[in-house]
């Protein structure tokens, strides 16, 4: 399936991708860690690997991320908790994912930090 910018956004907002996470993928700075988290989920869903890499504080292998993104279907994102802060924030979410037809869903508490006015994914703890 070819993804169109007019499709509903994979993050589950109910609005079009181009008016939702697409704005961040085009360069708009996420105001909150929650916006960033959703836009990273969407980036995985539609194979925007560069975005995943540039919004992380650590290096990850491009090809590993690419194959995860390509081989998995990102079915649903549910936000369970959002703890905001000035320079540190946490988002707990449930991602419903199937990879190679196997269920690979997981719940994660992600930690985000803010540096020079931008939020970055710092680490994640699988719950
Ligand atoms: Zn979205």
mmCIF file of C-alpha atoms and ligand atoms in Angstrom, residues 9 11 13 20-21 42, ligand 1:
data_model
loop_
_atom_site.group_PDB
_atom_site.id
_atom_site.type_symbol
_atom_site.label_atom_id
_atom_site.label_comp_id
_atom_site.label_asym_id
_atom_site.label_seq_id
_atom_site.Cartn_x
_atom_site.Cartn_y
_atom_site.Cartn_z
ATOM 1 C CA UNK A 9 -2.412 9.831 10.401
ATOM 2 C CA UNK A 11 -0.806 8.025 15.248
ATOM 3 C CA UNK A 13 -5.456 11.363 15.820
ATOM 4 C CA UNK A 20 -0.761 15.954 11.927
ATOM 5 C CA UNK A 21 2.609 14.195 12.268
ATOM 6 C CA UNK A 42 4.153 7.592 12.728
HETATM 7 ZN ZN1 LIG B 1 -0.215 12.050 13.777
#
